[in-house]
PDB file of C-alpha atoms in Angstrom:
ATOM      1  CA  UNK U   1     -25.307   0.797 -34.755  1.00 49.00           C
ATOM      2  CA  UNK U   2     -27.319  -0.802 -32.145  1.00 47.00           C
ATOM      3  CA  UNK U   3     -30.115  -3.329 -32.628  1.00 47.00           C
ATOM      4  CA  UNK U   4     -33.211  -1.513 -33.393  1.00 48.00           C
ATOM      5  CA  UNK U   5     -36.184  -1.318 -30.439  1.00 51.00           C
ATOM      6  CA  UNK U   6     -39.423  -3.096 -30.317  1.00 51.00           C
ATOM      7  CA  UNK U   7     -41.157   0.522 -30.687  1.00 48.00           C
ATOM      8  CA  UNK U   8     -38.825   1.335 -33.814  1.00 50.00           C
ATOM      9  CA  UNK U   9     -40.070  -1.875 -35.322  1.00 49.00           C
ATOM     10  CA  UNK U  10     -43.729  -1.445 -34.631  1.00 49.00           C
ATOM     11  CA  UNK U  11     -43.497   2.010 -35.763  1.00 48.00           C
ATOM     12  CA  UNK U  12     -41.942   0.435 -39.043  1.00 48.00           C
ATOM     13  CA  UNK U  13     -45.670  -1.134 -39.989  1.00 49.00           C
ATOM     14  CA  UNK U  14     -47.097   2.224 -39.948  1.00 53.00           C
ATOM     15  CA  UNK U  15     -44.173   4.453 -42.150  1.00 59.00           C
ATOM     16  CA  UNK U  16     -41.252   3.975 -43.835  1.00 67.00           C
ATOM     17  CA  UNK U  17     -38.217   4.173 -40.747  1.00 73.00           C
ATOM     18  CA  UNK U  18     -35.282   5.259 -43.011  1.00 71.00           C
ATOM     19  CA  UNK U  19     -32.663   5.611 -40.250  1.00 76.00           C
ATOM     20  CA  UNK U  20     -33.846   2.329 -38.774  1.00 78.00           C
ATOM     21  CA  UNK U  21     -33.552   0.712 -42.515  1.00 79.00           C
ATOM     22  CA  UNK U  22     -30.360   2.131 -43.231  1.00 79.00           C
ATOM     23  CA  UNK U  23     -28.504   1.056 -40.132  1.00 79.00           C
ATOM     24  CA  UNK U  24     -29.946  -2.703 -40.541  1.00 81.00           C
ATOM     25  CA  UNK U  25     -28.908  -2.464 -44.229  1.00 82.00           C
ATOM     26  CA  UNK U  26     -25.470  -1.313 -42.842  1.00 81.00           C
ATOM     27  CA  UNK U  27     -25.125  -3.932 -40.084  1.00 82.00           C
ATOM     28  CA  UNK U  28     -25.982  -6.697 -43.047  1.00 85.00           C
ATOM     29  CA  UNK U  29     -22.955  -5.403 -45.042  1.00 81.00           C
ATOM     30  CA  UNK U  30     -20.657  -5.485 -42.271  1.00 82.00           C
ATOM     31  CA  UNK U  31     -21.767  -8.219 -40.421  1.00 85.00           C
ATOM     32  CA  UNK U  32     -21.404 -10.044 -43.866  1.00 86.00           C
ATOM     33  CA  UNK U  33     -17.996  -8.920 -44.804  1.00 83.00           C
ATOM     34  CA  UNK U  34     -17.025  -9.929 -41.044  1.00 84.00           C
ATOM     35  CA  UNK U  35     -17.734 -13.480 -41.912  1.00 85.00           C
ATOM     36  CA  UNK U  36     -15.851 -13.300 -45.002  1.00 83.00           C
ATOM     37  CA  UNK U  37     -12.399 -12.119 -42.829  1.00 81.00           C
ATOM     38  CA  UNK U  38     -13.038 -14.547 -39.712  1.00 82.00           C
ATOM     39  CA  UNK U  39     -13.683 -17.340 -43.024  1.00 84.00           C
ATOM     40  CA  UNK U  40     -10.180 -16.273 -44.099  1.00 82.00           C
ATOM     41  CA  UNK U  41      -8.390 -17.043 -40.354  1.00 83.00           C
ATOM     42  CA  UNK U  42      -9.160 -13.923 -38.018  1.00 84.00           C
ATOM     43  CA  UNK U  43     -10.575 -13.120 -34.914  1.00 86.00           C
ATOM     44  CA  UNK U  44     -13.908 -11.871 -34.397  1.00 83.00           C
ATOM     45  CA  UNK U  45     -12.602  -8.364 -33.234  1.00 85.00           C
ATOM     46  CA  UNK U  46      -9.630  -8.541 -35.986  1.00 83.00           C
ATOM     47  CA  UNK U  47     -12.074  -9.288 -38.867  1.00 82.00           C
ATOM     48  CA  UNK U  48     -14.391  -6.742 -37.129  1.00 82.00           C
ATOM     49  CA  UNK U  49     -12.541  -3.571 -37.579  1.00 84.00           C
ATOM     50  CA  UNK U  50     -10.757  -4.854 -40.526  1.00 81.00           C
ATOM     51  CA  UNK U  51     -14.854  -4.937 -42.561  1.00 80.00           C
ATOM     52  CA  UNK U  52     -14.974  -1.567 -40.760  1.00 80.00           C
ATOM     53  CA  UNK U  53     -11.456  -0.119 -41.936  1.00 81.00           C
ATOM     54  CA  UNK U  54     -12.192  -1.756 -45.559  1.00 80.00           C
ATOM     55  CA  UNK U  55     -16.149  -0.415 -45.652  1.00 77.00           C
ATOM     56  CA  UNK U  56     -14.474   3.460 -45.172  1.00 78.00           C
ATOM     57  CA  UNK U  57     -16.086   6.082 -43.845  1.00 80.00           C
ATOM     58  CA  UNK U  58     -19.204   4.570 -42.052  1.00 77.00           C
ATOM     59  CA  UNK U  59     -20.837   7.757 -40.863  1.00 80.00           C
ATOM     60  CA  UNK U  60     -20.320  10.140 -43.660  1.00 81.00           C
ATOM     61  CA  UNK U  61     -22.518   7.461 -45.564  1.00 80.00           C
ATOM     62  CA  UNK U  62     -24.829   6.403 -43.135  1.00 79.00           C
ATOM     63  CA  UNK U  63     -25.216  10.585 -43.267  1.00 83.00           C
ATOM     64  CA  UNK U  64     -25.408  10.744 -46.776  1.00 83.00           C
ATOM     65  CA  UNK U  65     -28.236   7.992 -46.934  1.00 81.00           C
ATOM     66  CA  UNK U  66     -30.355   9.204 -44.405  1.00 81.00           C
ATOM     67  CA  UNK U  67     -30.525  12.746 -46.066  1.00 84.00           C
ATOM     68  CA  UNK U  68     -30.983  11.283 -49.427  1.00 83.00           C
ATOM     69  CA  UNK U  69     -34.093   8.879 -48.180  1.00 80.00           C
ATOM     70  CA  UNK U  70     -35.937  11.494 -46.478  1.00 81.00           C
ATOM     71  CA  UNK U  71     -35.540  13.605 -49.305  1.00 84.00           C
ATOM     72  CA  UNK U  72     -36.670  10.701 -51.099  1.00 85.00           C
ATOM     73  CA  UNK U  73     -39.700   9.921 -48.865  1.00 82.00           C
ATOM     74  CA  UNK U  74     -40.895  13.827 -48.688  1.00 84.00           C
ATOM     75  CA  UNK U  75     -40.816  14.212 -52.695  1.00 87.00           C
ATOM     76  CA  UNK U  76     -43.386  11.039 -52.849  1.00 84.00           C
ATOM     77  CA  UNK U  77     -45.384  12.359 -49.733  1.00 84.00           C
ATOM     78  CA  UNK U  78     -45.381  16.027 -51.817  1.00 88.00           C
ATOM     79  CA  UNK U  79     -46.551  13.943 -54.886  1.00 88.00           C
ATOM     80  CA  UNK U  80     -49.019  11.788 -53.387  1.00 87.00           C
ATOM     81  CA  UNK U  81     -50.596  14.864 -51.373  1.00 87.00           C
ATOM     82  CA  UNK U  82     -51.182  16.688 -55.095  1.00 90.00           C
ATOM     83  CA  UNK U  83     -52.550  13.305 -56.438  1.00 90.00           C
ATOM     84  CA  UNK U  84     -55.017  13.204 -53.358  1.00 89.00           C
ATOM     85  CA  UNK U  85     -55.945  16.758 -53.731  1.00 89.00           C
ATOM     86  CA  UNK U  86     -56.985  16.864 -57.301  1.00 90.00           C
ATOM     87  CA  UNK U  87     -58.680  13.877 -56.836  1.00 90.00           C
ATOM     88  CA  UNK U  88     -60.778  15.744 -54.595  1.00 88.00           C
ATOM     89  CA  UNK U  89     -61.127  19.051 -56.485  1.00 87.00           C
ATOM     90  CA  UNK U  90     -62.095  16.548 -59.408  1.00 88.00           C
ATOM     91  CA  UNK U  91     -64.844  14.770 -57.130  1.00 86.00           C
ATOM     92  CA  UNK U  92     -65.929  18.240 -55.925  1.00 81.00           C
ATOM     93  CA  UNK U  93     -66.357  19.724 -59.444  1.00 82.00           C
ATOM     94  CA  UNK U  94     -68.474  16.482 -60.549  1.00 84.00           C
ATOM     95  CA  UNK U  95     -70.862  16.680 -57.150  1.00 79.00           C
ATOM     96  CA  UNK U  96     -71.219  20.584 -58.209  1.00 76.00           C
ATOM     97  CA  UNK U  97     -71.928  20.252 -61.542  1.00 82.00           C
ATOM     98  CA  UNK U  98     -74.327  17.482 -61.119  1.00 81.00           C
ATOM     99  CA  UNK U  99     -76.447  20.270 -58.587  1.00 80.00           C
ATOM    100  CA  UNK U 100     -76.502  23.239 -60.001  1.00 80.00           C
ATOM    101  CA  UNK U 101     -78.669  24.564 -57.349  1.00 81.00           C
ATOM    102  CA  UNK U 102     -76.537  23.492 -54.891  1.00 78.00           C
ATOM    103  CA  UNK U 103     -73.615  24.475 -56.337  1.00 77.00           C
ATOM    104  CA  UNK U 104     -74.573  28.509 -56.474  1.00 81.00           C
ATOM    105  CA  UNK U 105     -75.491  28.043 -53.152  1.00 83.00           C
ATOM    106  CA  UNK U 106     -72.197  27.345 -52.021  1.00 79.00           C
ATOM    107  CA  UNK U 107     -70.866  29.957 -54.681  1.00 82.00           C
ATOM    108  CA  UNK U 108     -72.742  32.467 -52.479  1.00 87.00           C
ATOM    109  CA  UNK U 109     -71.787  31.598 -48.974  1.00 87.00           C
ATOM    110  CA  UNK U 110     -67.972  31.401 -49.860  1.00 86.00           C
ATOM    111  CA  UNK U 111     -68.371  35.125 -51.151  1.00 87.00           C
ATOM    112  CA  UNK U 112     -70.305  36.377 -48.628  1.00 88.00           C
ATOM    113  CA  UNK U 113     -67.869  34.504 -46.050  1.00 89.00           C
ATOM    114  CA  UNK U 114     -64.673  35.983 -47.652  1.00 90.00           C
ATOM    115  CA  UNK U 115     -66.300  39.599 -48.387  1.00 87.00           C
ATOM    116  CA  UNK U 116     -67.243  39.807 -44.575  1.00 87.00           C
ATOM    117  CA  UNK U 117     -63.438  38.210 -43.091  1.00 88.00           C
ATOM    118  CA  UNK U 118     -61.922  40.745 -45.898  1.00 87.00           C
ATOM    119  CA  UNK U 119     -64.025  43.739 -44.423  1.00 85.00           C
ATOM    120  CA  UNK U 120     -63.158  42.919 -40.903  1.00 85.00           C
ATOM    121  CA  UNK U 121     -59.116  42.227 -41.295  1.00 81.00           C
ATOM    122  CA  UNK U 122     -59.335  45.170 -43.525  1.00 79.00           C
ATOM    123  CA  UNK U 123     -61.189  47.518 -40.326  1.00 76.00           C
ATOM    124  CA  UNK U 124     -59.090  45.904 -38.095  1.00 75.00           C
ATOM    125  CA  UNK U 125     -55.841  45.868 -39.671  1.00 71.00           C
ATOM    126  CA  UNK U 126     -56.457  50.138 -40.055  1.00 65.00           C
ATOM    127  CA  UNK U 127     -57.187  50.497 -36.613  1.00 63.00           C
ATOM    128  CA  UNK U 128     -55.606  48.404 -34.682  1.00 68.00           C
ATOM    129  CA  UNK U 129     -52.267  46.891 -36.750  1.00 68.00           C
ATOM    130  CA  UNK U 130     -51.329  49.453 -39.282  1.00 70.00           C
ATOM    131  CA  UNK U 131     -49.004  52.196 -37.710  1.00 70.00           C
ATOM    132  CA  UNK U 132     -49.741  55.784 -38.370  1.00 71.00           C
ATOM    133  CA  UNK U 133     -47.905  57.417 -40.896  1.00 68.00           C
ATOM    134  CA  UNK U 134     -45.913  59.887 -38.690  1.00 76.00           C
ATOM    135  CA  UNK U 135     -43.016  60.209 -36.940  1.00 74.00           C
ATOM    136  CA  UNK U 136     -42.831  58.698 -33.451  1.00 77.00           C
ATOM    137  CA  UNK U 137     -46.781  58.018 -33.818  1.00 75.00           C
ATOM    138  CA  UNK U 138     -46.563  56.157 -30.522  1.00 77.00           C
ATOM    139  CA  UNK U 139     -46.325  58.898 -28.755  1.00 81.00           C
ATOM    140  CA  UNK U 140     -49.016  60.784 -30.429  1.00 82.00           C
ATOM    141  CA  UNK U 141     -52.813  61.619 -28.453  1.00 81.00           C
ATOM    142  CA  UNK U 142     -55.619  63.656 -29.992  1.00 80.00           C
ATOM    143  CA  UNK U 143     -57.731  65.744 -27.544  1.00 77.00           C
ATOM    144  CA  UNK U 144     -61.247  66.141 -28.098  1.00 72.00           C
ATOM    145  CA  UNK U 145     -62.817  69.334 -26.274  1.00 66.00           C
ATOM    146  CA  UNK U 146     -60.006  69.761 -23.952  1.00 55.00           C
ATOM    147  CA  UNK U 147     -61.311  71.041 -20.428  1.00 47.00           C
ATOM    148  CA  UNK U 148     -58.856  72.552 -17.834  1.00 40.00           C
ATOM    149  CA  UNK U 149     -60.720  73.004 -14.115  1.00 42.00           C
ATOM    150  CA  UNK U 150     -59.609  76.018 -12.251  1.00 34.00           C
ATOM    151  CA  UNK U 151     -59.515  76.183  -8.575  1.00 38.00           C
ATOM    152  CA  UNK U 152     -61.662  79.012  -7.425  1.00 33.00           C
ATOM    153  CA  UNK U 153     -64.641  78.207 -10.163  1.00 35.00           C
ATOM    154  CA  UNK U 154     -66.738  74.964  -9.707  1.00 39.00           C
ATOM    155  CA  UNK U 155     -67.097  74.634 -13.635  1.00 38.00           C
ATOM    156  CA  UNK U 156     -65.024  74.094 -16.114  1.00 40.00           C
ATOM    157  CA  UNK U 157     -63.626  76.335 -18.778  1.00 40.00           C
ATOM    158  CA  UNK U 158     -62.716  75.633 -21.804  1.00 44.00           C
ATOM    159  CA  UNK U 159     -58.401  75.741 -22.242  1.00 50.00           C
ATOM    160  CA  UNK U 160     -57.217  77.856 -24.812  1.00 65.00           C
ATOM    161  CA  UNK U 161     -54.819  76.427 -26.726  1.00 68.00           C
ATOM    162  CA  UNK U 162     -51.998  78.037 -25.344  1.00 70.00           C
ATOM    163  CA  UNK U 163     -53.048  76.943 -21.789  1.00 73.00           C
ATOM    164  CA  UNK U 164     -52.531  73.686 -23.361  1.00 74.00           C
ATOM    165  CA  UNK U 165     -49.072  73.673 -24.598  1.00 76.00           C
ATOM    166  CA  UNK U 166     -48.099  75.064 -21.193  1.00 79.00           C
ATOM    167  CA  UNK U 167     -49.146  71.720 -19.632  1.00 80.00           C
ATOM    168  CA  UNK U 168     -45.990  69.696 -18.877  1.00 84.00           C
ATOM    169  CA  UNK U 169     -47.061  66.795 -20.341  1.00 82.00           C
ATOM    170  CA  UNK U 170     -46.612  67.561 -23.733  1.00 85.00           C
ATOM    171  CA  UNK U 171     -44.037  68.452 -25.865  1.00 85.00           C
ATOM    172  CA  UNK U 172     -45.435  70.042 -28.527  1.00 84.00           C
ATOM    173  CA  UNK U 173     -49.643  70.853 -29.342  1.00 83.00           C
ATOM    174  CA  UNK U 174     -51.001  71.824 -32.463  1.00 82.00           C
ATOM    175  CA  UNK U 175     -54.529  71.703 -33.801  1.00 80.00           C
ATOM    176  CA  UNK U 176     -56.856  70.971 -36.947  1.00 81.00           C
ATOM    177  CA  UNK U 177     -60.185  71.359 -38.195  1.00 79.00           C
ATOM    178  CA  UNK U 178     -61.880  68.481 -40.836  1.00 81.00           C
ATOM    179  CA  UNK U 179     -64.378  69.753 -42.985  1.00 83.00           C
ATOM    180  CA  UNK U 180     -64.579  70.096 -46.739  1.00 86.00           C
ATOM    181  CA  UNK U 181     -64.889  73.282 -49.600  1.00 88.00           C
ATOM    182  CA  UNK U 182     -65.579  73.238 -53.080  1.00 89.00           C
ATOM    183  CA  UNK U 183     -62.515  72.801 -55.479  1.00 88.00           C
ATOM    184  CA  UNK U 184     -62.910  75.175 -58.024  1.00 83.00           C
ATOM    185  CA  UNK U 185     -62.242  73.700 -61.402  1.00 70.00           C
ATOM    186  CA  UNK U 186     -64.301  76.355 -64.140  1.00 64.00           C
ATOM    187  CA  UNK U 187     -67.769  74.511 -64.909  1.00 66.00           C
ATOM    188  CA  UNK U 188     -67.162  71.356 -62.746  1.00 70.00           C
ATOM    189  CA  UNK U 189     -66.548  72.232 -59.172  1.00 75.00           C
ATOM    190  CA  UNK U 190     -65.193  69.568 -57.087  1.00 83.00           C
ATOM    191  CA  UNK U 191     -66.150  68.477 -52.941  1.00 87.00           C
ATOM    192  CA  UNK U 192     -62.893  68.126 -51.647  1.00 86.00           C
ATOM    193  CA  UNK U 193     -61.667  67.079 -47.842  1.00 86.00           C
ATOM    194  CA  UNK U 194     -59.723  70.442 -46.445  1.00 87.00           C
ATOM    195  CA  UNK U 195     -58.331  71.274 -42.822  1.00 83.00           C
ATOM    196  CA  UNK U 196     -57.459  74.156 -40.976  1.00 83.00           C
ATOM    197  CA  UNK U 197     -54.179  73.426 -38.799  1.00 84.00           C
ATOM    198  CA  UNK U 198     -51.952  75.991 -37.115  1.00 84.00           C
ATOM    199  CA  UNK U 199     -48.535  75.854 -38.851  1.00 88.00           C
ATOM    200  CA  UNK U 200     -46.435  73.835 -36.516  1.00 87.00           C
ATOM    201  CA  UNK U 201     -49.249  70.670 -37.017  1.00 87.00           C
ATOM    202  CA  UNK U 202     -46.817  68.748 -40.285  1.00 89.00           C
ATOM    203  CA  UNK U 203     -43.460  69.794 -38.581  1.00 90.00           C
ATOM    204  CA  UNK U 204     -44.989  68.135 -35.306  1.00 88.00           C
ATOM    205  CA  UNK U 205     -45.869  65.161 -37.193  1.00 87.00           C
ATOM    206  CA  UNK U 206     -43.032  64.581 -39.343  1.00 87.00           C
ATOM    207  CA  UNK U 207     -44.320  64.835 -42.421  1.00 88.00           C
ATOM    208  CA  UNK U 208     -43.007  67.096 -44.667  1.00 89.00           C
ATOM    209  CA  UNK U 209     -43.946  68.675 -48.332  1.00 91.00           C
ATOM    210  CA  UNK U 210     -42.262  66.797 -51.179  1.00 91.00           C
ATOM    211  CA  UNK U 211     -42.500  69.816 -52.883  1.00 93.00           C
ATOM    212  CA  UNK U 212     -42.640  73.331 -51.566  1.00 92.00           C
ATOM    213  CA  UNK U 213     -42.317  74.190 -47.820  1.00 92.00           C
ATOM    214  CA  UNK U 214     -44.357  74.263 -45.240  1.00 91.00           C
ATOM    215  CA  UNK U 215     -46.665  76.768 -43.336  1.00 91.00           C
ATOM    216  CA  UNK U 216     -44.900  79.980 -42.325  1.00 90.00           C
ATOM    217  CA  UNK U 217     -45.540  80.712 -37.912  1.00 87.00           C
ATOM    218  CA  UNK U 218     -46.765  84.016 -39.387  1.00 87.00           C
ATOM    219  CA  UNK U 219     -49.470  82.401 -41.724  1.00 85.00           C
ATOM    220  CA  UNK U 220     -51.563  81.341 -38.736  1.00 79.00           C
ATOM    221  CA  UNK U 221     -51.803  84.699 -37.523  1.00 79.00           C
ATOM    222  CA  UNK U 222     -55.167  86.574 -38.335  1.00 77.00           C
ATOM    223  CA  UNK U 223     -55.546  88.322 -41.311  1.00 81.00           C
ATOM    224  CA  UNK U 224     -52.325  86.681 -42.687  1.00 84.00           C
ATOM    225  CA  UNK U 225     -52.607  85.955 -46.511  1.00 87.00           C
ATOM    226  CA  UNK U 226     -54.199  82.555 -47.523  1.00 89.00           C
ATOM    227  CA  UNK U 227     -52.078  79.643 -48.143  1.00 91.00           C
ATOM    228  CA  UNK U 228     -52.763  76.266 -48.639  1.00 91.00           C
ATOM    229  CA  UNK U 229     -50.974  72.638 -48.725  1.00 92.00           C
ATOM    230  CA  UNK U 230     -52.079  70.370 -51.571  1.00 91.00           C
ATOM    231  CA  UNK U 231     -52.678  66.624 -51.879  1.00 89.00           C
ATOM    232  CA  UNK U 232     -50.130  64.606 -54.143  1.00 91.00           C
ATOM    233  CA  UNK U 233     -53.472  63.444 -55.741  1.00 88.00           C
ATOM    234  CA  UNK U 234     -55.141  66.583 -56.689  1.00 89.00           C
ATOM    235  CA  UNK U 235     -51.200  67.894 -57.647  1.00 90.00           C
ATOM    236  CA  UNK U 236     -51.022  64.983 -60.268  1.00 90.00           C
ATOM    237  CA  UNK U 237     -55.061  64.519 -61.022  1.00 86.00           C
ATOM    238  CA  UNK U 238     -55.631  68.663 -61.271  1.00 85.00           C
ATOM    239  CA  UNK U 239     -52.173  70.101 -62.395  1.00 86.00           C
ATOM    240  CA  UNK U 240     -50.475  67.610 -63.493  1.00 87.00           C
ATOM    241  CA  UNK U 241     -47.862  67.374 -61.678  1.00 88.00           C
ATOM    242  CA  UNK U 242     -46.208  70.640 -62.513  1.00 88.00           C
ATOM    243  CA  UNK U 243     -43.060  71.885 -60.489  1.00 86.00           C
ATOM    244  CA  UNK U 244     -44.884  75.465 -61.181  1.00 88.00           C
ATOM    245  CA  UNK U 245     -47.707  74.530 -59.105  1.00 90.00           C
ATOM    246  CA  UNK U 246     -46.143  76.593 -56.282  1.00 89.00           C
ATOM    247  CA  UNK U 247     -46.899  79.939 -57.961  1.00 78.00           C
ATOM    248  CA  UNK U 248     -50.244  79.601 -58.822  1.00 88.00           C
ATOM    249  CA  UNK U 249     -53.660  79.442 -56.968  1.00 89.00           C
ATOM    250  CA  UNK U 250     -56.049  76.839 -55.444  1.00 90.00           C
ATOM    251  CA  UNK U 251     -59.900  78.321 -55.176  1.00 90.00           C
ATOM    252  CA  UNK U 252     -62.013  77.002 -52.309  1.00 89.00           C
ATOM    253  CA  UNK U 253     -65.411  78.368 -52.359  1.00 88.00           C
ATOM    254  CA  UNK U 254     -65.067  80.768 -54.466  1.00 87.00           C
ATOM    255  CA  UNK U 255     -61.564  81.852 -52.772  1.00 89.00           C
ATOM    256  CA  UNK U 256     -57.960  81.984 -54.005  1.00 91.00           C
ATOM    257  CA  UNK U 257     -55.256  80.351 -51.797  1.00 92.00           C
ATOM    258  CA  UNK U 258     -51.807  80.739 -52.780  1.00 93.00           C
ATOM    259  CA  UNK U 259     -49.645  76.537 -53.021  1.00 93.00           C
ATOM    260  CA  UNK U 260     -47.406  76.818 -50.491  1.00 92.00           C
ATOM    261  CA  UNK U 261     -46.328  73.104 -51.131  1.00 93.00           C
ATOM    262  CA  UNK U 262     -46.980  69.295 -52.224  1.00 93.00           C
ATOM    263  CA  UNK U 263     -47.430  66.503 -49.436  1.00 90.00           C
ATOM    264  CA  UNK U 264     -46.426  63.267 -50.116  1.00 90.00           C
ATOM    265  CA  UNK U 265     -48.725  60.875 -51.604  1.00 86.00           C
ATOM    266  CA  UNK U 266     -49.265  58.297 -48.813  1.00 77.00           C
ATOM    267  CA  UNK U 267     -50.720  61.024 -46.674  1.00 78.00           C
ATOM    268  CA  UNK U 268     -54.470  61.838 -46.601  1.00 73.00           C
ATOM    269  CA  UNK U 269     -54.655  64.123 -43.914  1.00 70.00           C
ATOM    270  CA  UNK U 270     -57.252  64.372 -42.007  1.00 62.00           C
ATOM    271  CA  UNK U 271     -59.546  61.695 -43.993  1.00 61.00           C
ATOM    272  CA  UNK U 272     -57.533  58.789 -42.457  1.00 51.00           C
TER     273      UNK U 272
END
């Protein structure tokens, strides 16, 4: 244990040095006990290691010490933090309730200043954070009016949507229409979110039906019969939850579609 540095002690006057206090607490013992064996007849060095050899195991308890004082020191820091903090909340509370005027005031702005950062993380955190709740969704891209040009026209045509899946840089295409119908429920019809999608579009994405299957390659063809893929919400809301949901009928506008299936409840395709 060596002799403490001019910086250790001047950092002393400003907070507690444990390891410096220990080892001087240390050195004391032994340096004391030393002068009790050279008292009794021995060398310096003999009565040395004999204070050392009678003291034990020196660093397991300098060790031991230094873990229990800064345990020691960040329980009363801990403490005197919370003692400093109410203090403050109790100074606050009296300043507010003294000016009441004041006080709503500040009510206001902290709600306005949380309800905007809320609405922002929230837009943000949809956007730009959350993943997509499909499979491989990084390698997903949405076309918007797709245009192919052609060499011998100067315009451009719009692709089919065959054309499109025989571009090479896709591995799969499928497509969907938003819009919404009215749920047919007797006297209290409902506006619901619906979309057309060609039957590969779930497969594609990943997402299967937890109940039921999903779209047949021959229901996209025209004049095929009408089926339809339900919400787990309007499954559980609008037939509650029955396994025999599959052989009835959903009406939209007036029209019957036969359930083909259930999707799972995290999805709500295409509102999100």
């Amino acid at each position: 244990m060596s002799e403490p540095s001019r910086w250790h002690r001047y950092l002393h006057l400003l907070r507690p040095n444990v390891d410096a206090d220990i080892d001087a607490e240390l050195r004391f013992h032994l340096e004391a006990r030393t002068r009790d064996f050279e008292a009794l007849g021995l060398t310096p060095e003999d009565a040395r290691h004999e204070a050392v050899r009678r003291f034990g195991d020196l660093a397991g308890v300098q060790k031991w010490l230094r873990a229990h004082d800064h345990h020691r020191l960040r329980r009363e820091a801990r403490v005197e933090h919370m003692e400093t903090v109410i203090q403050d909340v109790r100074y606050a509370a009296r300043r507010l309730w003294q000016q009441p005027a004041f006080s709503l005031s500040v009510v206001l702005v902290l709600a306005l200043g949380i309800g905007a950062t809320t609405s922002m993380f929230s837009a943000v955190d949809a956007a730009l954070l959350r993943p997509l709740p499909f499979h491989r969704d990084d390698q997903l891209v949405v076309l918007h009016d797709v245009h192919l040009p052609f060499a011998l026209a100067e315009s451009q045509t719009v692709a089919h949507l065959d054309d499109a899946r025989a571009l090479p840089a896709f591995q799969e295409i499928a497509a969907y229409a938003p819009g919404a119908l009215n749920l047919g429920l007797g006297d209290a019809p409902a506006r619901i979110s619906v979309g057309v999608v060609t039957p590969n579009l779930f497969p594609m994405l990943g997402v299967s039906p937890v109940l039921g299957r999903h779209f047949a390659a021959a229901e996209g063809a025209p004049g095929a019969p009408a089926i339809a893929l339900i919400s787990h919400a309007i499954w559980r809301h609008h037939y509650a939850g029955s396994a025999e949901v599959l052989e009835r009928d959903v009406v939209l506008n007036g029209k019957p579609y036969r359930i083909a299936g259930v999707m799972p409840p995290r999805l709500a395709f295409p509102n999100e």
